[in-house]
Coordinates of C-alpha atoms in Angstrom, one line a residue:
M1 CA 68.7 -127.7 -129.8
Q2 CA 67.7 -131.2 -128.5
L3 CA 65.5 -133.0 -131.1
Q4 CA 62.5 -134.7 -129.4
L5 CA 61.2 -137.7 -131.3
D6 CA 58.1 -139.8 -130.8
P7 CA 59.0 -143.5 -131.0
D8 CA 55.6 -144.5 -132.3
S9 CA 55.7 -142.0 -135.2
L10 CA 59.1 -143.5 -136.1
D11 CA 57.7 -147.0 -136.2
F12 CA 60.7 -148.6 -134.4
Q13 CA 60.8 -152.3 -134.3
D14 CA 61.9 -152.4 -130.6
A15 CA 63.0 -150.1 -127.8
K16 CA 66.7 -150.6 -128.7
G17 CA 65.9 -148.9 -132.0
M18 CA 64.8 -145.8 -130.3
L19 CA 67.8 -146.0 -127.9
Y20 CA 70.2 -146.2 -130.9
F21 CA 68.5 -143.5 -132.8
Q22 CA 68.9 -141.1 -129.9
E23 CA 72.5 -142.1 -129.7
F24 CA 72.8 -141.1 -133.4
I25 CA 71.2 -137.7 -132.6
D26 CA 73.7 -137.2 -129.8
L27 CA 76.6 -138.1 -132.1
V28 CA 75.7 -135.8 -134.9
Q29 CA 74.9 -133.0 -132.5
G30 CA 78.2 -133.4 -130.7
R31 CA 80.3 -130.3 -130.2
W32 CA 83.2 -131.5 -132.3
I33 CA 81.1 -132.4 -135.3
T34 CA 78.9 -129.4 -135.2
A35 CA 81.8 -127.1 -134.8
I36 CA 83.5 -128.3 -137.9
G37 CA 80.5 -128.3 -140.3
C38 CA 77.8 -130.2 -142.1
G39 CA 75.1 -129.1 -139.6
D40 CA 72.6 -128.8 -142.3
L41 CA 72.9 -132.5 -143.2
W42 CA 72.5 -133.6 -139.6
A43 CA 69.4 -131.4 -139.2
L44 CA 67.9 -133.0 -142.4
V45 CA 68.6 -136.7 -141.6
P46 CA 66.5 -137.0 -138.4
Q47 CA 63.6 -135.2 -140.1
L48 CA 63.8 -137.5 -143.1
A49 CA 63.9 -140.5 -140.7
F50 CA 60.4 -139.8 -139.6
S51 CA 58.9 -141.2 -142.8
D52 CA 61.9 -143.0 -144.4
G53 CA 62.6 -146.5 -143.1
T54 CA 65.8 -146.8 -145.1
I55 CA 67.4 -143.7 -143.7
R56 CA 66.1 -144.5 -140.3
S57 CA 67.6 -148.0 -140.2
A58 CA 71.0 -146.6 -141.4
A59 CA 70.9 -143.9 -138.7
I60 CA 70.1 -146.5 -136.0
A61 CA 73.0 -148.6 -137.2
V62 CA 75.4 -145.7 -136.8
G63 CA 73.9 -145.0 -133.3
A64 CA 74.4 -148.6 -132.3
L65 CA 78.0 -148.4 -133.3
S66 CA 78.4 -145.2 -131.3
L67 CA 77.0 -146.9 -128.2
W68 CA 79.3 -149.8 -128.7
H69 CA 82.3 -147.4 -128.9
R70 CA 81.0 -145.5 -125.8
Q71 CA 81.0 -148.7 -123.7
S72 CA 84.2 -150.2 -125.1
A73 CA 87.6 -150.2 -123.6
H74 CA 89.4 -148.3 -126.4
E75 CA 89.9 -144.6 -126.3
S76 CA 90.5 -143.8 -129.9
L77 CA 89.2 -144.8 -133.4
R78 CA 92.8 -145.7 -134.2
T79 CA 92.5 -148.8 -132.0
I80 CA 89.3 -150.4 -133.3
A81 CA 89.0 -154.1 -133.0
V82 CA 85.6 -155.3 -134.1
P83 CA 84.2 -158.5 -132.5
T84 CA 83.6 -161.7 -134.6
L85 CA 81.4 -163.1 -131.8
P86 CA 79.6 -161.4 -128.9
K87 CA 82.1 -162.2 -126.1
V88 CA 80.8 -159.5 -123.7
E89 CA 77.5 -157.8 -123.2
R90 CA 78.5 -154.5 -125.0
D91 CA 79.4 -156.5 -128.2
A92 CA 75.6 -157.0 -128.7
H93 CA 75.4 -153.3 -129.8
Y94 CA 77.9 -154.0 -132.6
F95 CA 75.9 -156.9 -134.0
Y96 CA 72.6 -154.9 -133.7
A97 CA 74.4 -152.2 -135.7
V98 CA 75.3 -154.7 -138.5
A99 CA 71.7 -156.0 -138.5
Y100 CA 70.2 -152.5 -138.8
Y101 CA 72.7 -151.6 -141.5
C102 CA 71.8 -154.7 -143.5
R103 CA 68.1 -153.8 -143.1
S104 CA 68.7 -150.4 -144.6
L105 CA 70.4 -151.9 -147.6
K106 CA 67.6 -154.4 -148.0
L107 CA 64.9 -151.7 -147.8
Q108 CA 66.8 -149.6 -150.4
S109 CA 67.0 -152.6 -152.8
Q110 CA 63.3 -153.3 -152.4
Q111 CA 62.3 -149.7 -153.2
A112 CA 65.1 -147.9 -155.0
S113 CA 65.3 -144.2 -154.2
A114 CA 67.9 -141.7 -155.5
R115 CA 67.5 -139.6 -152.3
D116 CA 68.0 -142.6 -150.1
A117 CA 70.9 -143.9 -152.1
I118 CA 72.7 -140.6 -151.8
F119 CA 72.1 -140.3 -148.1
L120 CA 73.1 -144.0 -147.6
S121 CA 76.5 -143.2 -149.2
V122 CA 77.1 -140.7 -146.4
L123 CA 75.6 -142.8 -143.5
G124 CA 77.4 -145.9 -144.9
L125 CA 80.7 -143.9 -144.9
M126 CA 80.1 -143.1 -141.2
F127 CA 79.2 -146.7 -140.4
E128 CA 82.2 -148.2 -142.1
T129 CA 84.6 -145.6 -140.6
L130 CA 83.3 -146.3 -137.1
R131 CA 84.1 -149.9 -137.5
G132 CA 87.4 -149.5 -139.3
G133 CA 86.3 -150.5 -142.7
K134 CA 88.5 -148.2 -144.7
R135 CA 88.1 -149.9 -148.1
A136 CA 84.3 -150.0 -147.8
A137 CA 84.3 -146.3 -146.6
L138 CA 86.2 -145.3 -149.8
N139 CA 83.7 -147.3 -151.9
H140 CA 80.9 -145.2 -150.4
V141 CA 82.6 -142.0 -151.4
N142 CA 83.1 -143.5 -154.9
H143 CA 79.4 -144.5 -155.3
G144 CA 78.0 -141.4 -153.7
L145 CA 79.9 -139.1 -156.1
A146 CA 79.0 -141.3 -159.1
M147 CA 75.3 -141.0 -158.2
L148 CA 75.6 -137.3 -157.8
L149 CA 77.3 -137.0 -161.2
D150 CA 74.5 -139.1 -162.9
L151 CA 71.8 -137.1 -161.1
L152 CA 73.2 -133.7 -162.0
T153 CA 74.3 -134.3 -165.6
G154 CA 71.7 -136.8 -166.9
E155 CA 69.2 -135.8 -169.7
D156 CA 66.3 -135.7 -167.2
A157 CA 68.4 -134.0 -164.5
D158 CA 65.8 -131.3 -163.7
H159 CA 63.0 -133.8 -163.2
R160 CA 65.1 -136.2 -161.1
I161 CA 66.4 -133.4 -158.9
A162 CA 62.8 -132.1 -158.4
E163 CA 61.8 -135.6 -157.2
L164 CA 64.3 -135.6 -154.4
A165 CA 62.4 -133.2 -152.2
P166 CA 60.0 -130.2 -152.5
S167 CA 63.1 -128.0 -152.0
P168 CA 66.1 -130.1 -153.2
T169 CA 68.8 -127.5 -153.2
P170 CA 69.5 -127.6 -149.4
L171 CA 69.6 -131.4 -149.5
L172 CA 72.1 -131.5 -152.3
E173 CA 74.2 -128.7 -150.8
A174 CA 74.3 -130.6 -147.4
V175 CA 75.5 -133.8 -149.1
T176 CA 78.0 -132.2 -151.4
S177 CA 79.5 -130.2 -148.4
I178 CA 80.7 -133.6 -147.2
L179 CA 81.5 -135.4 -150.5
V180 CA 83.5 -132.6 -152.1
P181 CA 86.3 -132.6 -149.4
L182 CA 86.3 -136.4 -149.5
A183 CA 86.7 -136.4 -153.2
M184 CA 89.8 -134.2 -152.7
Q185 CA 91.1 -136.6 -150.1
A186 CA 90.6 -139.6 -152.4
R187 CA 93.3 -138.1 -154.7
T188 CA 95.9 -139.2 -152.1
V189 CA 94.1 -142.2 -150.5
L190 CA 94.0 -144.9 -153.1
H191 CA 91.8 -148.0 -153.1
D192 CA 94.8 -150.2 -154.2
R193 CA 98.2 -149.2 -155.5
I194 CA 99.6 -146.7 -158.0
G195 CA 98.9 -147.9 -161.5
D196 CA 96.0 -150.2 -160.4
G197 CA 93.4 -147.8 -161.9
P198 CA 91.7 -144.6 -160.7
P199 CA 91.0 -144.1 -157.0
L200 CA 87.3 -143.7 -157.6
P201 CA 86.5 -146.1 -160.5
S202 CA 82.7 -145.7 -160.7
L203 CA 83.1 -141.9 -160.7
A204 CA 85.9 -142.1 -163.2
K205 CA 83.8 -144.2 -165.6
G206 CA 80.9 -141.8 -165.3
L207 CA 83.2 -138.8 -166.0
R208 CA 84.5 -140.5 -169.1
N209 CA 81.1 -141.3 -170.4
K210 CA 79.9 -137.7 -169.8
K211 CA 83.1 -136.1 -171.1
Q212 CA 83.7 -134.5 -167.8
T213 CA 86.8 -134.2 -165.7
M214 CA 87.1 -134.5 -161.9
E215 CA 87.8 -130.7 -161.8
S216 CA 84.8 -129.7 -163.9
F217 CA 82.6 -131.9 -161.7
M218 CA 84.0 -130.3 -158.5
I219 CA 83.2 -126.9 -159.9
L220 CA 79.7 -128.1 -160.7
L221 CA 79.2 -129.3 -157.1
S222 CA 80.7 -126.1 -155.7
Q223 CA 78.0 -124.2 -157.5
L224 CA 75.3 -125.9 -155.5
T225 CA 76.0 -123.7 -152.5
R226 CA 73.4 -121.1 -151.9
S227 CA 75.9 -118.5 -150.9
T228 CA 75.5 -115.3 -152.9
A229 CA 78.1 -113.2 -151.0
S230 CA 80.3 -111.1 -153.3
M231 CA 83.9 -110.5 -152.5
D232 CA 83.5 -107.0 -153.8
C233 CA 81.2 -106.2 -150.8
I234 CA 83.1 -107.6 -147.8
P235 CA 81.9 -105.7 -144.7
A236 CA 84.3 -103.9 -142.4
V237 CA 83.4 -106.3 -139.6
F238 CA 81.3 -109.5 -139.7
N239 CA 78.3 -109.5 -137.4
N240 CA 78.3 -113.3 -136.7
L241 CA 79.9 -116.5 -137.8
G242 CA 77.1 -117.3 -140.3
E243 CA 77.9 -114.1 -142.2
F244 CA 81.6 -115.0 -142.4
E245 CA 80.7 -118.5 -143.6
E246 CA 78.7 -117.0 -146.5
Y247 CA 81.8 -115.2 -147.7
W248 CA 84.1 -118.1 -146.9
A249 CA 82.0 -120.4 -149.1
T250 CA 82.4 -118.0 -152.0
A251 CA 86.2 -118.0 -151.4
Q252 CA 86.3 -121.8 -151.4
R253 CA 84.6 -121.9 -154.8
A254 CA 87.4 -119.7 -156.2
Q255 CA 89.9 -122.1 -154.7
I256 CA 88.3 -125.1 -156.5
I257 CA 88.6 -123.1 -159.8
M258 CA 92.2 -122.4 -159.2
A259 CA 92.9 -126.1 -158.5
S260 CA 91.2 -127.0 -161.8
V261 CA 93.5 -124.6 -163.7
M262 CA 96.6 -126.2 -162.0
V263 CA 95.4 -129.7 -163.1
E264 CA 94.9 -128.4 -166.6
V265 CA 98.4 -127.1 -166.8
M266 CA 99.7 -130.5 -165.5
R267 CA 97.8 -132.3 -168.3
D268 CA 99.2 -130.0 -170.9
S269 CA 102.7 -130.0 -169.7
G270 CA 103.9 -133.2 -171.5
A271 CA 105.9 -134.1 -168.5
Y272 CA 104.0 -137.3 -167.7
A273 CA 106.5 -140.1 -166.9
A274 CA 109.5 -137.7 -167.3
N275 CA 112.2 -138.2 -164.7
D276 CA 114.9 -135.9 -166.1
E277 CA 115.6 -133.2 -163.6
D278 CA 115.7 -130.4 -166.3
I279 CA 112.2 -131.4 -167.5
V280 CA 111.0 -131.5 -163.9
R281 CA 112.3 -128.0 -163.2
K282 CA 110.7 -126.7 -166.4
F283 CA 107.4 -128.4 -165.4
Y284 CA 107.3 -126.6 -162.0
S285 CA 108.3 -123.4 -163.7
A286 CA 105.4 -123.7 -166.1
L287 CA 103.0 -124.8 -163.4
L288 CA 103.8 -122.2 -160.8
G289 CA 104.5 -119.4 -163.4
D290 CA 101.2 -119.8 -165.3
G291 CA 99.6 -116.4 -165.7
R292 CA 96.2 -117.5 -164.6
I293 CA 97.6 -119.0 -161.4
T294 CA 99.7 -116.0 -160.5
K295 CA 96.7 -113.7 -161.1
Y296 CA 94.5 -115.9 -159.0
C297 CA 97.1 -115.8 -156.2
A298 CA 97.5 -112.0 -156.3
D299 CA 93.7 -111.6 -156.2
S300 CA 93.2 -114.2 -153.6
G301 CA 95.8 -112.6 -151.3
K302 CA 93.9 -109.4 -151.3
V303 CA 90.6 -111.1 -150.6
M304 CA 92.1 -113.2 -147.8
Q305 CA 93.4 -110.0 -146.1
K306 CA 90.0 -108.4 -146.3
L307 CA 88.4 -111.5 -144.8
D308 CA 90.9 -111.5 -142.0
A309 CA 90.4 -107.9 -141.2
A310 CA 86.6 -108.3 -141.0
F311 CA 86.7 -111.6 -139.1
M312 CA 89.3 -110.9 -136.3
P313 CA 87.1 -108.4 -134.3
L314 CA 84.3 -111.0 -134.3
F315 CA 86.7 -113.8 -133.5
N316 CA 88.3 -111.9 -130.6
R317 CA 84.8 -111.0 -129.2
I318 CA 83.8 -114.7 -129.2
I319 CA 87.1 -115.9 -127.7
M320 CA 86.7 -113.5 -124.8
S321 CA 83.2 -114.8 -124.1
D322 CA 81.9 -118.2 -122.8
A323 CA 84.5 -120.9 -123.7
E324 CA 81.7 -123.5 -123.3
S325 CA 79.5 -122.0 -126.0
P326 CA 79.1 -123.7 -129.4
E327 CA 80.3 -120.5 -131.0
Y328 CA 83.7 -120.7 -129.2
L329 CA 84.9 -123.9 -130.8
R330 CA 83.2 -123.1 -134.1
A331 CA 85.1 -119.8 -134.3
I332 CA 88.4 -121.6 -133.6
H333 CA 87.7 -124.1 -136.3
L334 CA 86.8 -121.4 -138.8
R335 CA 90.0 -119.6 -138.0
L336 CA 92.0 -122.8 -138.5
E337 CA 90.3 -123.3 -141.9
Y338 CA 91.2 -119.8 -142.9
L339 CA 94.8 -120.2 -141.8
G340 CA 95.1 -123.6 -143.4
V341 CA 94.3 -122.0 -146.7
Y342 CA 96.2 -118.7 -146.2
M343 CA 99.4 -120.5 -145.3
F344 CA 99.4 -122.4 -148.7
D345 CA 97.2 -120.2 -151.0
N346 CA 100.1 -118.9 -153.1
P347 CA 101.8 -122.0 -154.6
P348 CA 104.4 -120.0 -156.6
Q349 CA 105.8 -118.5 -153.3
L350 CA 106.2 -122.1 -151.9
L351 CA 109.3 -122.3 -154.1
D352 CA 110.9 -119.5 -152.2
V353 CA 112.4 -120.6 -148.9
A354 CA 112.7 -117.0 -147.6
E355 CA 108.9 -116.6 -148.2
L356 CA 108.2 -119.7 -146.3
Q357 CA 110.4 -118.5 -143.4
S358 CA 108.4 -115.3 -143.3
R359 CA 105.2 -117.3 -142.8
T360 CA 106.5 -118.9 -139.6
P361 CA 104.2 -116.6 -137.5
L362 CA 101.2 -118.0 -139.4
F363 CA 102.3 -121.6 -138.8
R364 CA 102.7 -120.8 -135.1
E365 CA 99.3 -119.2 -134.8
Y366 CA 97.8 -122.3 -136.4
L367 CA 99.6 -124.6 -134.0
S368 CA 98.5 -122.5 -131.0
L369 CA 94.8 -122.6 -132.1
A370 CA 95.1 -126.4 -132.9
D371 CA 96.4 -126.9 -129.4
V372 CA 93.3 -125.2 -128.0
A373 CA 90.9 -127.2 -130.2
L374 CA 92.6 -130.5 -129.3
R375 CA 92.5 -129.7 -125.6
I376 CA 88.8 -129.1 -125.8
A377 CA 88.4 -132.4 -127.7
K378 CA 90.5 -134.3 -125.1
R379 CA 88.5 -132.8 -122.2
E380 CA 85.0 -133.2 -123.7
I381 CA 85.0 -136.2 -126.0
K382 CA 84.7 -139.4 -123.9
N383 CA 83.1 -141.5 -126.7
P384 CA 85.6 -142.4 -129.4
A385 CA 82.8 -142.3 -132.0
H386 CA 82.5 -138.5 -131.3
Q387 CA 86.1 -138.1 -132.6
L388 CA 84.8 -138.7 -136.1
S389 CA 84.5 -135.9 -138.6
L390 CA 83.9 -136.1 -142.3
Q391 CA 85.0 -132.6 -143.1
C392 CA 87.8 -131.6 -140.7
G393 CA 91.3 -130.9 -142.2
L394 CA 93.1 -130.3 -139.0
A395 CA 95.3 -133.5 -139.0
W396 CA 96.2 -133.0 -142.7
T397 CA 97.3 -129.4 -142.1
L398 CA 99.4 -130.4 -139.1
M399 CA 101.1 -133.0 -141.3
I400 CA 101.8 -130.6 -144.2
T401 CA 103.0 -128.0 -141.6
S402 CA 105.6 -130.5 -140.5
F403 CA 106.7 -130.6 -144.2
F404 CA 106.6 -127.0 -145.3
C405 CA 107.3 -124.9 -142.2
R406 CA 111.0 -123.9 -142.0
D407 CA 111.1 -123.5 -138.3
P408 CA 112.3 -126.9 -136.9
L409 CA 110.7 -126.3 -133.5
A410 CA 107.3 -125.6 -135.0
R411 CA 107.7 -128.7 -137.2
D412 CA 108.3 -130.8 -134.2
E413 CA 105.4 -129.2 -132.3
A414 CA 103.1 -130.0 -135.2
M415 CA 104.2 -133.6 -135.1
W416 CA 104.8 -134.6 -131.5
M417 CA 106.8 -132.2 -129.3
G418 CA 103.8 -130.4 -128.0
S419 CA 102.8 -130.0 -124.4
A420 CA 102.8 -132.9 -122.0
D421 CA 99.2 -133.9 -122.5
I422 CA 98.6 -132.8 -126.1
K423 CA 101.1 -134.0 -128.7
Q424 CA 99.3 -132.6 -131.8
L425 CA 99.5 -135.1 -134.6
K426 CA 101.0 -138.0 -132.6
D427 CA 98.1 -138.3 -130.3
Y428 CA 95.5 -136.7 -132.5
P429 CA 92.1 -137.8 -131.1
G430 CA 90.1 -137.6 -134.2
Q431 CA 89.4 -139.4 -137.5
D432 CA 89.3 -136.9 -140.4
G433 CA 87.4 -138.4 -143.2
L434 CA 89.5 -140.9 -145.3
W435 CA 92.8 -139.8 -143.8
D436 CA 94.3 -142.2 -141.3
T437 CA 95.7 -139.9 -138.7
R438 CA 98.2 -142.6 -137.6
C439 CA 99.6 -142.7 -141.1
L440 CA 99.8 -138.9 -141.3
Y441 CA 101.9 -139.0 -138.1
L442 CA 104.2 -141.8 -139.2
L443 CA 104.8 -139.9 -142.5
A444 CA 105.7 -136.7 -140.5
L445 CA 108.0 -138.8 -138.3
R446 CA 109.8 -140.2 -141.3
N447 CA 110.1 -136.8 -142.8
R448 CA 111.9 -135.6 -139.7
D449 CA 114.7 -138.0 -140.6
V450 CA 114.7 -136.7 -144.1
E451 CA 115.0 -133.1 -142.9
Q452 CA 117.9 -134.0 -140.6
M453 CA 119.8 -135.7 -143.4
N454 CA 119.0 -133.0 -146.0
A455 CA 120.3 -130.2 -143.7
T456 CA 123.9 -131.6 -143.8
E457 CA 124.7 -130.1 -147.1
G458 CA 124.0 -127.0 -149.2
T459 CA 122.6 -123.5 -148.9
P460 CA 119.0 -123.1 -147.5
M461 CA 117.7 -122.7 -151.0
E462 CA 119.6 -125.8 -152.3
Q463 CA 118.2 -127.8 -149.4
W464 CA 114.7 -126.5 -150.1
E465 CA 115.0 -127.4 -153.8
R466 CA 115.6 -131.0 -152.7
L467 CA 112.9 -131.0 -150.1
F468 CA 110.4 -129.6 -152.7
R469 CA 110.7 -132.9 -154.6
R470 CA 109.1 -134.9 -151.7
E471 CA 105.9 -136.7 -152.7
F472 CA 103.7 -139.2 -151.0
V473 CA 100.5 -141.1 -151.4
F474 CA 98.5 -143.5 -149.2
E475 CA 97.8 -146.9 -150.8
D476 CA 95.6 -149.9 -149.9
S477 CA 92.8 -147.6 -148.7
G478 CA 95.2 -145.8 -146.4
N479 CA 97.1 -148.7 -144.8
R480 CA 100.3 -148.2 -146.8
I481 CA 102.5 -145.1 -147.1
L482 CA 104.5 -144.4 -150.2
F483 CA 107.1 -141.7 -149.8
R484 CA 109.6 -140.2 -152.3
Y485 CA 112.5 -137.9 -151.4
F486 CA 116.1 -137.0 -152.3
D487 CA 118.8 -139.1 -150.5
K488 CA 122.5 -138.9 -150.8
Q489 CA 123.9 -142.1 -152.3
E490 CA 127.6 -142.7 -153.2
G491 CA 128.2 -138.9 -153.0
E492 CA 125.2 -138.0 -155.2
W493 CA 121.7 -136.8 -154.3
K494 CA 119.2 -139.2 -155.9
L495 CA 115.4 -139.5 -155.8
I496 CA 114.4 -142.6 -153.9
E497 CA 111.1 -144.2 -152.9
E498 CA 110.1 -146.0 -149.7
A499 CA 106.9 -147.7 -148.5
A500 CA 105.7 -148.7 -145.1
E501 CA 102.8 -151.0 -144.1
V502 CA 101.0 -149.6 -141.1
H503 CA 99.5 -151.9 -138.6
G504 CA 98.7 -151.5 -134.9
D505 CA 99.6 -148.4 -132.9
S506 CA 103.4 -148.7 -132.8
D507 CA 105.8 -146.0 -134.1
D508 CA 108.1 -148.9 -135.1
V509 CA 107.3 -149.3 -138.8
H510 CA 109.6 -150.7 -141.4
W511 CA 110.3 -148.4 -144.3
K512 CA 111.3 -150.6 -147.3
R513 CA 113.1 -149.0 -150.3
Q514 CA 111.8 -149.9 -153.7
P515 CA 112.1 -148.8 -157.4
L516 CA 110.0 -145.8 -158.4
T517 CA 106.4 -147.0 -159.0
G518 CA 103.8 -145.8 -161.5
S519 CA 105.2 -144.0 -164.5
G520 CA 108.5 -143.4 -162.8
G521 CA 108.0 -139.6 -163.2
L522 CA 106.4 -137.1 -160.9
L523 CA 104.0 -138.8 -158.5
M524 CA 101.6 -135.9 -158.7
L525 CA 101.1 -136.5 -162.4
D526 CA 100.4 -140.2 -161.8
L527 CA 97.7 -139.1 -159.3
Y528 CA 96.2 -136.2 -161.4
V529 CA 96.8 -137.1 -165.0
D530 CA 95.8 -140.2 -167.0
P531 CA 97.7 -140.2 -170.3
H532 CA 94.9 -142.2 -172.0
E533 CA 91.9 -140.4 -170.7
D534 CA 90.5 -137.0 -170.1
C535 CA 90.0 -137.6 -166.3

């Protein structure tokens, strides 16, 4: 639905403001963004802008950047080069964007509002991502989550929440639908380096002060969703995508609870900083053999199969209808979300190479649907700004498919050996939240070398045991890749660590070997466990 706005009622300072605001509306109503999610938020923001100058100025700033991208020569958000001076006419849009963004910050400082601050964290994230400000974008996630924590857990929480809006729940649900996935991403995209402090320092400080953990906070945020669908009452066939999404939201809440149990087991393992292989094996055995986790996986598998049976008739009906309809791409993205979870929803079975091999058809279905979605994006998205999504996990799943799938052809297809015009992760057209899709591709490319070297010795299970020890993280706000894997040195397989600085758009990056950083033990424990704190 096209939103019609009266410039006078919005009190724009000039005609450009109205032009940029309409550009913002076009951006957030774009087919790619609306297909992936957060539609409730982008329905709320324009309405709030009618009476809120702070939100309006921030939205105008994002719209101005979108127009700058649309008139620019670059085709992807990967190749952003912001101007320092207005050298050509279109550069004026960029500087208007900065001016409007500064105006929104000034208005917020003059009349502080919790609602405005929370929305500015999301709009600021969009603004900085569209101009390549990775570090500033990560800061917006940090501050947005810290504000939500304070709002939801303070002594006067009920009063402060009621002040947000006459009906605050939809507002909070819309914002958390974006910030929760970004909080998960921030576990692997660090502000600085391993050992330089928590990735989200303001949030971490707030969690300590309130005796919360990241996991308990994520569970709290997941409970804000209004979905009341019960997994005991899944219909035989879903009537529409909205009905499926109700049940899918409930399933995702269960996934967050399971993740919190896994982190709890990590904290209680006593394996922090341990690098002895026997201790590491015992750690994985305890983690993946925990009774709560195995029960969740068994229950989750049954639920996922019921969801699949009820969704597929609806999915097939939509796919056989109008390919240009909004439902078509939305159905594909929902199926991709489902498969992305189902392929990896049973961590204990990931230790079994035969089980992974049996999941090859799932990986292939995912790649096939991803190819369709990316073809639509390539055909329809002409403005690089419209490649942005704050919720999409497609690029991430393509990357971990290139790690876990045991079919080498499928791994290559996920990375770069797709069809002539769509090369999956290599030429991925989007920007998925905090993840730099260029870094995801370069990591997958390096992993291909590791797979080749690893396949030279041992049984399939022995090979997989070595590959299972691969770990990675993105440092310096995503501009540096740290990768660990087993390499054969002097006749012995040893765990080694490499790092690569990523600049520009070339595949030719230099991987430099270095001593194990952090505690020297499992990287996942460095990322998820602080030995001195509860979060």
